[in-house]
Amino acid sequence: MAPRSAPRSRAVAPGLLVLAALAASLVYLGSLGPAYSVKGAWQGQPSTLKDTVKGDFGSVMEGLEPKVSFPPIAYHREGVALSVEDGRLNADYTAKLDGDTMLQLRVNDEQEWRASLQGEDASLRVRGQGADLDSLSWEAAQSSSVEDVGDVKVEFNSDKEYNLTVVREMLARIAGAELDAKVRATNAGVTGRLGARRELPGGVEASYSVENPVGVYDLASSTHRGRLSADVAGGKAVLQVEGDSSSQAYEGSYARDVQGGRAGVRLSRKDGALGYNVSYARDFDGVLDGDAGVHIGIDEAGVYGKVTASREVGQGLGADYEASARFETGEERRLQLQHALKLSNKLGYAQLAHGSGEAPRLRVGYEFN
């Protein structure tokens, strides 16, 4: 075995030296200014590492080969800029045409260009490829506030698509209820929304809205939404109803702070199915030596829980642990477990994860800049 292992070890050694030299040079460049970002990762079963003991580093080194992303480099002066981003050269020009209108132009080394005029209430964007007029596309928008009408915005483009939107935040006040409205016209038709909201005695807030689908003007097809919310016994209670003439959905929820955590209960009914969720979540930051949290609950599918913990081990090394479990109470009763331990510092990390019905997985990697 030794005669075969030695050449592999010698083949890997130069690669390790290159990685070390690269890391050292990047740390040095980092002290001078923006540097490269370098990262790599490998994932597999721990048994794979047995091959490295025999001198076979191939599968591990392939994943750990550095992937370098280059930093953007730019030069700016009096509205003109040259930059390199993602290996592409860009030239930019910016000018202020009047009090509130800006002109921006960008061209790259592949002759792709885009230009824009941006004003306080209007904009125009154009893009193309060189002098090819067939590749030309544009989009424009203008917005304004019209007295007794509302906020108006019109959008249209070179594909002859358009959107005309009118919003009136305060349409009227009737019997203590505030009405609002929104209308949007498109190539496919018109959609409208009418809403009402009011504060009732006892701090109860009520809201209702009705909205038709685009191009469908049958009231039976419109979506109705109603909501009641109130502060009850130190928590928040909410009741919501949504639907049209063919189907409805109902949901009620209540949540409040309990013993330093958050407890909640939710009941719902949609498409004839009943759903529920009772949960409690709490963070133990500052209570334990490190950060930790727990989340437990029960829903229509079963019982679940999750525990997280993290702390500094020392010498710049941090440890993170996460475990989750779910017991399904349906016809196929089964227990699912997942847990993972991760050790990391500013240069790299190692993570061991394991779950029910699967082999342990080891993931190692590094990332620095």
PDB file of C-alpha atoms in Angstrom, residues 204-367:
ATOM      1  CA  VAL A 204     -61.877  46.020  18.848  1.00  0.00           C
ATOM      2  CA  GLU A 205     -60.622  46.825  15.344  1.00  0.00           C
ATOM      3  CA  ALA A 206     -62.754  45.677  12.412  1.00  0.00           C
ATOM      4  CA  SER A 207     -62.001  45.717   8.691  1.00  0.00           C
ATOM      5  CA  TYR A 208     -63.703  44.431   5.556  1.00  0.00           C
ATOM      6  CA  SER A 209     -62.864  44.481   1.854  1.00  0.00           C
ATOM      7  CA  VAL A 210     -64.236  43.141  -1.418  1.00  0.00           C
ATOM      8  CA  GLU A 211     -62.152  42.761  -4.588  1.00  0.00           C
ATOM      9  CA  ASN A 212     -62.937  41.342  -8.019  1.00  0.00           C
ATOM     10  CA  PRO A 213     -60.425  39.357 -10.110  1.00  0.00           C
ATOM     11  CA  VAL A 214     -58.932  41.143 -13.126  1.00  0.00           C
ATOM     12  CA  GLY A 215     -61.471  41.199 -15.937  1.00  0.00           C
ATOM     13  CA  VAL A 216     -64.155  39.345 -13.949  1.00  0.00           C
ATOM     14  CA  TYR A 217     -67.130  41.515 -13.024  1.00  0.00           C
ATOM     15  CA  ASP A 218     -69.376  38.936 -11.349  1.00  0.00           C
ATOM     16  CA  LEU A 219     -69.913  39.828  -7.689  1.00  0.00           C
ATOM     17  CA  ALA A 220     -70.147  36.133  -6.799  1.00  0.00           C
ATOM     18  CA  SER A 221     -66.547  35.680  -7.987  1.00  0.00           C
ATOM     19  CA  SER A 222     -65.239  38.550  -5.877  1.00  0.00           C
ATOM     20  CA  THR A 223     -63.119  37.862  -2.818  1.00  0.00           C
ATOM     21  CA  HIS A 224     -64.439  39.079   0.534  1.00  0.00           C
ATOM     22  CA  ARG A 225     -62.108  39.544   3.509  1.00  0.00           C
ATOM     23  CA  GLY A 226     -63.116  40.333   7.064  1.00  0.00           C
ATOM     24  CA  ARG A 227     -60.959  40.761  10.152  1.00  0.00           C
ATOM     25  CA  LEU A 228     -61.596  41.413  13.856  1.00  0.00           C
ATOM     26  CA  SER A 229     -58.761  41.979  16.331  1.00  0.00           C
ATOM     27  CA  ALA A 230     -58.659  42.920  19.989  1.00  0.00           C
ATOM     28  CA  ASP A 231     -56.388  42.929  23.027  1.00  0.00           C
ATOM     29  CA  VAL A 232     -57.642  40.238  25.413  1.00  0.00           C
ATOM     30  CA  ALA A 233     -56.117  39.202  28.757  1.00  0.00           C
ATOM     31  CA  GLY A 234     -52.696  40.590  27.912  1.00  0.00           C
ATOM     32  CA  GLY A 235     -52.591  39.013  24.458  1.00  0.00           C
ATOM     33  CA  LYS A 236     -53.806  39.576  20.910  1.00  0.00           C
ATOM     34  CA  ALA A 237     -56.888  37.813  19.537  1.00  0.00           C
ATOM     35  CA  VAL A 238     -57.596  37.812  15.790  1.00  0.00           C
ATOM     36  CA  LEU A 239     -60.483  36.386  13.760  1.00  0.00           C
ATOM     37  CA  GLN A 240     -60.258  36.333   9.943  1.00  0.00           C
ATOM     38  CA  VAL A 241     -62.662  35.225   7.218  1.00  0.00           C
ATOM     39  CA  GLU A 242     -61.892  35.094   3.494  1.00  0.00           C
ATOM     40  CA  GLY A 243     -63.640  33.625   0.482  1.00  0.00           C
ATOM     41  CA  ASP A 244     -66.074  33.937  -2.396  1.00  0.00           C
ATOM     42  CA  SER A 245     -69.379  32.280  -3.212  1.00  0.00           C
ATOM     43  CA  SER A 246     -67.742  28.895  -3.839  1.00  0.00           C
ATOM     44  CA  SER A 247     -65.331  28.530  -0.915  1.00  0.00           C
ATOM     45  CA  GLN A 248     -64.516  30.163   2.397  1.00  0.00           C
ATOM     46  CA  ALA A 249     -61.631  30.018   4.855  1.00  0.00           C
ATOM     47  CA  TYR A 250     -61.777  30.823   8.566  1.00  0.00           C
ATOM     48  CA  GLU A 251     -58.966  31.386  11.038  1.00  0.00           C
ATOM     49  CA  GLY A 252     -58.825  32.409  14.672  1.00  0.00           C
ATOM     50  CA  SER A 253     -55.676  32.980  16.697  1.00  0.00           C
ATOM     51  CA  TYR A 254     -54.538  34.156  20.081  1.00  0.00           C
ATOM     52  CA  ALA A 255     -51.007  34.903  21.290  1.00  0.00           C
ATOM     53  CA  ARG A 256     -49.488  36.343  24.458  1.00  0.00           C
ATOM     54  CA  ASP A 257     -46.260  36.472  26.435  1.00  0.00           C
ATOM     55  CA  VAL A 258     -45.912  33.726  29.078  1.00  0.00           C
ATOM     56  CA  GLN A 259     -42.954  33.171  31.405  1.00  0.00           C
ATOM     57  CA  GLY A 260     -40.467  34.987  29.197  1.00  0.00           C
ATOM     58  CA  GLY A 261     -41.670  33.289  26.016  1.00  0.00           C
ATOM     59  CA  ARG A 262     -44.479  33.529  23.473  1.00  0.00           C
ATOM     60  CA  ALA A 263     -47.463  31.181  23.532  1.00  0.00           C
ATOM     61  CA  GLY A 264     -49.994  30.956  20.764  1.00  0.00           C
ATOM     62  CA  VAL A 265     -52.981  28.989  19.560  1.00  0.00           C
ATOM     63  CA  ARG A 266     -54.465  28.953  16.063  1.00  0.00           C
ATOM     64  CA  LEU A 267     -57.588  27.278  14.661  1.00  0.00           C
ATOM     65  CA  SER A 268     -58.472  27.277  10.969  1.00  0.00           C
ATOM     66  CA  ARG A 269     -60.804  25.709   8.457  1.00  0.00           C
ATOM     67  CA  LYS A 270     -60.180  25.739   4.706  1.00  0.00           C
ATOM     68  CA  ASP A 271     -61.539  23.528   1.918  1.00  0.00           C
ATOM     69  CA  GLY A 272     -63.317  21.413   4.526  1.00  0.00           C
ATOM     70  CA  ALA A 273     -60.085  20.639   6.424  1.00  0.00           C
ATOM     71  CA  LEU A 274     -59.605  21.596  10.062  1.00  0.00           C
ATOM     72  CA  GLY A 275     -56.233  22.880  11.162  1.00  0.00           C
ATOM     73  CA  TYR A 276     -54.826  23.863  14.509  1.00  0.00           C
ATOM     74  CA  ASN A 277     -51.533  24.744  16.131  1.00  0.00           C
ATOM     75  CA  VAL A 278     -50.651  25.280  19.788  1.00  0.00           C
ATOM     76  CA  SER A 279     -47.080  26.372  20.424  1.00  0.00           C
ATOM     77  CA  TYR A 280     -44.687  27.941  22.880  1.00  0.00           C
ATOM     78  CA  ALA A 281     -41.321  29.510  22.058  1.00  0.00           C
ATOM     79  CA  ARG A 282     -38.722  31.039  24.326  1.00  0.00           C
ATOM     80  CA  ASP A 283     -35.179  32.346  24.051  1.00  0.00           C
ATOM     81  CA  PHE A 284     -32.776  31.784  26.917  1.00  0.00           C
ATOM     82  CA  ASP A 285     -30.247  34.415  25.858  1.00  0.00           C
ATOM     83  CA  GLY A 286     -28.489  35.704  28.951  1.00  0.00           C
ATOM     84  CA  VAL A 287     -30.057  33.031  31.163  1.00  0.00           C
ATOM     85  CA  LEU A 288     -27.643  30.258  30.197  1.00  0.00           C
ATOM     86  CA  ASP A 289     -23.952  30.423  29.349  1.00  0.00           C
ATOM     87  CA  GLY A 290     -24.484  31.283  25.695  1.00  0.00           C
ATOM     88  CA  ASP A 291     -27.522  31.679  23.475  1.00  0.00           C
ATOM     89  CA  ALA A 292     -30.291  29.076  23.473  1.00  0.00           C
ATOM     90  CA  GLY A 293     -33.915  28.696  22.519  1.00  0.00           C
ATOM     91  CA  VAL A 294     -36.744  26.189  22.536  1.00  0.00           C
ATOM     92  CA  HIS A 295     -39.893  25.859  20.435  1.00  0.00           C
ATOM     93  CA  ILE A 296     -42.508  23.174  21.112  1.00  0.00           C
ATOM     94  CA  GLY A 297     -45.999  22.614  19.809  1.00  0.00           C
ATOM     95  CA  ILE A 298     -48.742  20.379  18.528  1.00  0.00           C
ATOM     96  CA  ASP A 299     -50.662  20.681  15.264  1.00  0.00           C
ATOM     97  CA  GLU A 300     -52.962  18.621  13.090  1.00  0.00           C
ATOM     98  CA  ALA A 301     -50.026  16.517  11.863  1.00  0.00           C
ATOM     99  CA  GLY A 302     -48.491  15.699  15.247  1.00  0.00           C
ATOM    100  CA  VAL A 303     -46.185  16.915  18.003  1.00  0.00           C
ATOM    101  CA  TYR A 304     -42.983  18.827  17.262  1.00  0.00           C
ATOM    102  CA  GLY A 305     -40.116  20.541  19.030  1.00  0.00           C
ATOM    103  CA  LYS A 306     -36.854  22.317  18.336  1.00  0.00           C
ATOM    104  CA  VAL A 307     -33.881  23.245  20.519  1.00  0.00           C
ATOM    105  CA  THR A 308     -31.009  25.526  19.536  1.00  0.00           C
ATOM    106  CA  ALA A 309     -27.885  26.477  21.464  1.00  0.00           C
ATOM    107  CA  SER A 310     -24.672  28.330  20.696  1.00  0.00           C
ATOM    108  CA  ARG A 311     -21.687  29.540  22.669  1.00  0.00           C
ATOM    109  CA  GLU A 312     -18.058  30.545  22.382  1.00  0.00           C
ATOM    110  CA  VAL A 313     -15.755  27.640  23.175  1.00  0.00           C
ATOM    111  CA  GLY A 314     -12.566  29.701  23.279  1.00  0.00           C
ATOM    112  CA  GLN A 315      -9.674  30.748  21.074  1.00  0.00           C
ATOM    113  CA  GLY A 316     -12.114  32.250  18.555  1.00  0.00           C
ATOM    114  CA  LEU A 317     -13.964  28.964  18.171  1.00  0.00           C
ATOM    115  CA  GLY A 318     -17.778  28.870  18.340  1.00  0.00           C
ATOM    116  CA  ALA A 319     -20.129  25.923  18.725  1.00  0.00           C
ATOM    117  CA  ASP A 320     -23.722  25.713  17.448  1.00  0.00           C
ATOM    118  CA  TYR A 321     -26.135  22.874  18.116  1.00  0.00           C
ATOM    119  CA  GLU A 322     -29.632  22.312  16.751  1.00  0.00           C
ATOM    120  CA  ALA A 323     -32.025  19.439  17.341  1.00  0.00           C
ATOM    121  CA  SER A 324     -35.572  19.003  16.073  1.00  0.00           C
ATOM    122  CA  ALA A 325     -38.141  16.256  16.436  1.00  0.00           C
ATOM    123  CA  ARG A 326     -41.620  15.541  15.092  1.00  0.00           C
ATOM    124  CA  PHE A 327     -43.953  12.695  15.964  1.00  0.00           C
ATOM    125  CA  GLU A 328     -46.629  12.227  13.327  1.00  0.00           C
ATOM    126  CA  THR A 329     -49.943  11.023  14.716  1.00  0.00           C
ATOM    127  CA  GLY A 330     -51.603  10.078  11.416  1.00  0.00           C
ATOM    128  CA  GLU A 331     -52.105   6.625   9.964  1.00  0.00           C
ATOM    129  CA  GLU A 332     -48.336   6.179   9.611  1.00  0.00           C
ATOM    130  CA  ARG A 333     -47.161   6.945  13.101  1.00  0.00           C
ATOM    131  CA  ARG A 334     -43.461   7.741  12.958  1.00  0.00           C
ATOM    132  CA  LEU A 335     -40.822   9.714  14.782  1.00  0.00           C
ATOM    133  CA  GLN A 336     -38.456  11.988  12.860  1.00  0.00           C
ATOM    134  CA  LEU A 337     -35.289  13.290  14.510  1.00  0.00           C
ATOM    135  CA  GLN A 338     -32.693  15.737  13.186  1.00  0.00           C
ATOM    136  CA  HIS A 339     -29.682  17.177  14.925  1.00  0.00           C
ATOM    137  CA  ALA A 340     -26.486  18.938  13.916  1.00  0.00           C
ATOM    138  CA  LEU A 341     -23.334  20.190  15.635  1.00  0.00           C
ATOM    139  CA  LYS A 342     -21.200  22.891  14.053  1.00  0.00           C
ATOM    140  CA  LEU A 343     -17.784  24.206  15.089  1.00  0.00           C
ATOM    141  CA  SER A 344     -16.530  27.346  13.378  1.00  0.00           C
ATOM    142  CA  ASN A 345     -14.123  30.248  13.527  1.00  0.00           C
ATOM    143  CA  LYS A 346     -13.495  33.197  11.255  1.00  0.00           C
ATOM    144  CA  LEU A 347     -11.748  31.056   8.623  1.00  0.00           C
ATOM    145  CA  GLY A 348     -13.696  27.801   8.454  1.00  0.00           C
ATOM    146  CA  TYR A 349     -16.186  25.383   9.923  1.00  0.00           C
ATOM    147  CA  ALA A 350     -16.985  21.710  10.399  1.00  0.00           C
ATOM    148  CA  GLN A 351     -20.528  20.397  10.788  1.00  0.00           C
ATOM    149  CA  LEU A 352     -21.797  16.928  11.649  1.00  0.00           C
ATOM    150  CA  ALA A 353     -25.494  16.260  10.958  1.00  0.00           C
ATOM    151  CA  HIS A 354     -27.645  13.192  11.400  1.00  0.00           C
ATOM    152  CA  GLY A 355     -31.329  12.431  10.931  1.00  0.00           C
ATOM    153  CA  SER A 356     -33.732   9.542  11.148  1.00  0.00           C
ATOM    154  CA  GLY A 357     -33.339   7.047   8.319  1.00  0.00           C
ATOM    155  CA  GLU A 358     -30.175   8.595   6.881  1.00  0.00           C
ATOM    156  CA  ALA A 359     -26.443   8.238   7.302  1.00  0.00           C
ATOM    157  CA  PRO A 360     -24.454  10.889   9.225  1.00  0.00           C
ATOM    158  CA  ARG A 361     -23.169  13.717   7.043  1.00  0.00           C
ATOM    159  CA  LEU A 362     -19.987  15.678   7.579  1.00  0.00           C
ATOM    160  CA  ARG A 363     -19.525  19.096   6.013  1.00  0.00           C
ATOM    161  CA  VAL A 364     -16.296  21.110   6.200  1.00  0.00           C
ATOM    162  CA  GLY A 365     -15.532  24.396   4.525  1.00  0.00           C
ATOM    163  CA  TYR A 366     -13.914  27.782   4.748  1.00  0.00           C
ATOM    164  CA  GLU A 367     -14.718  31.324   3.764  1.00  0.00           C
TER     165      GLU A 367
END
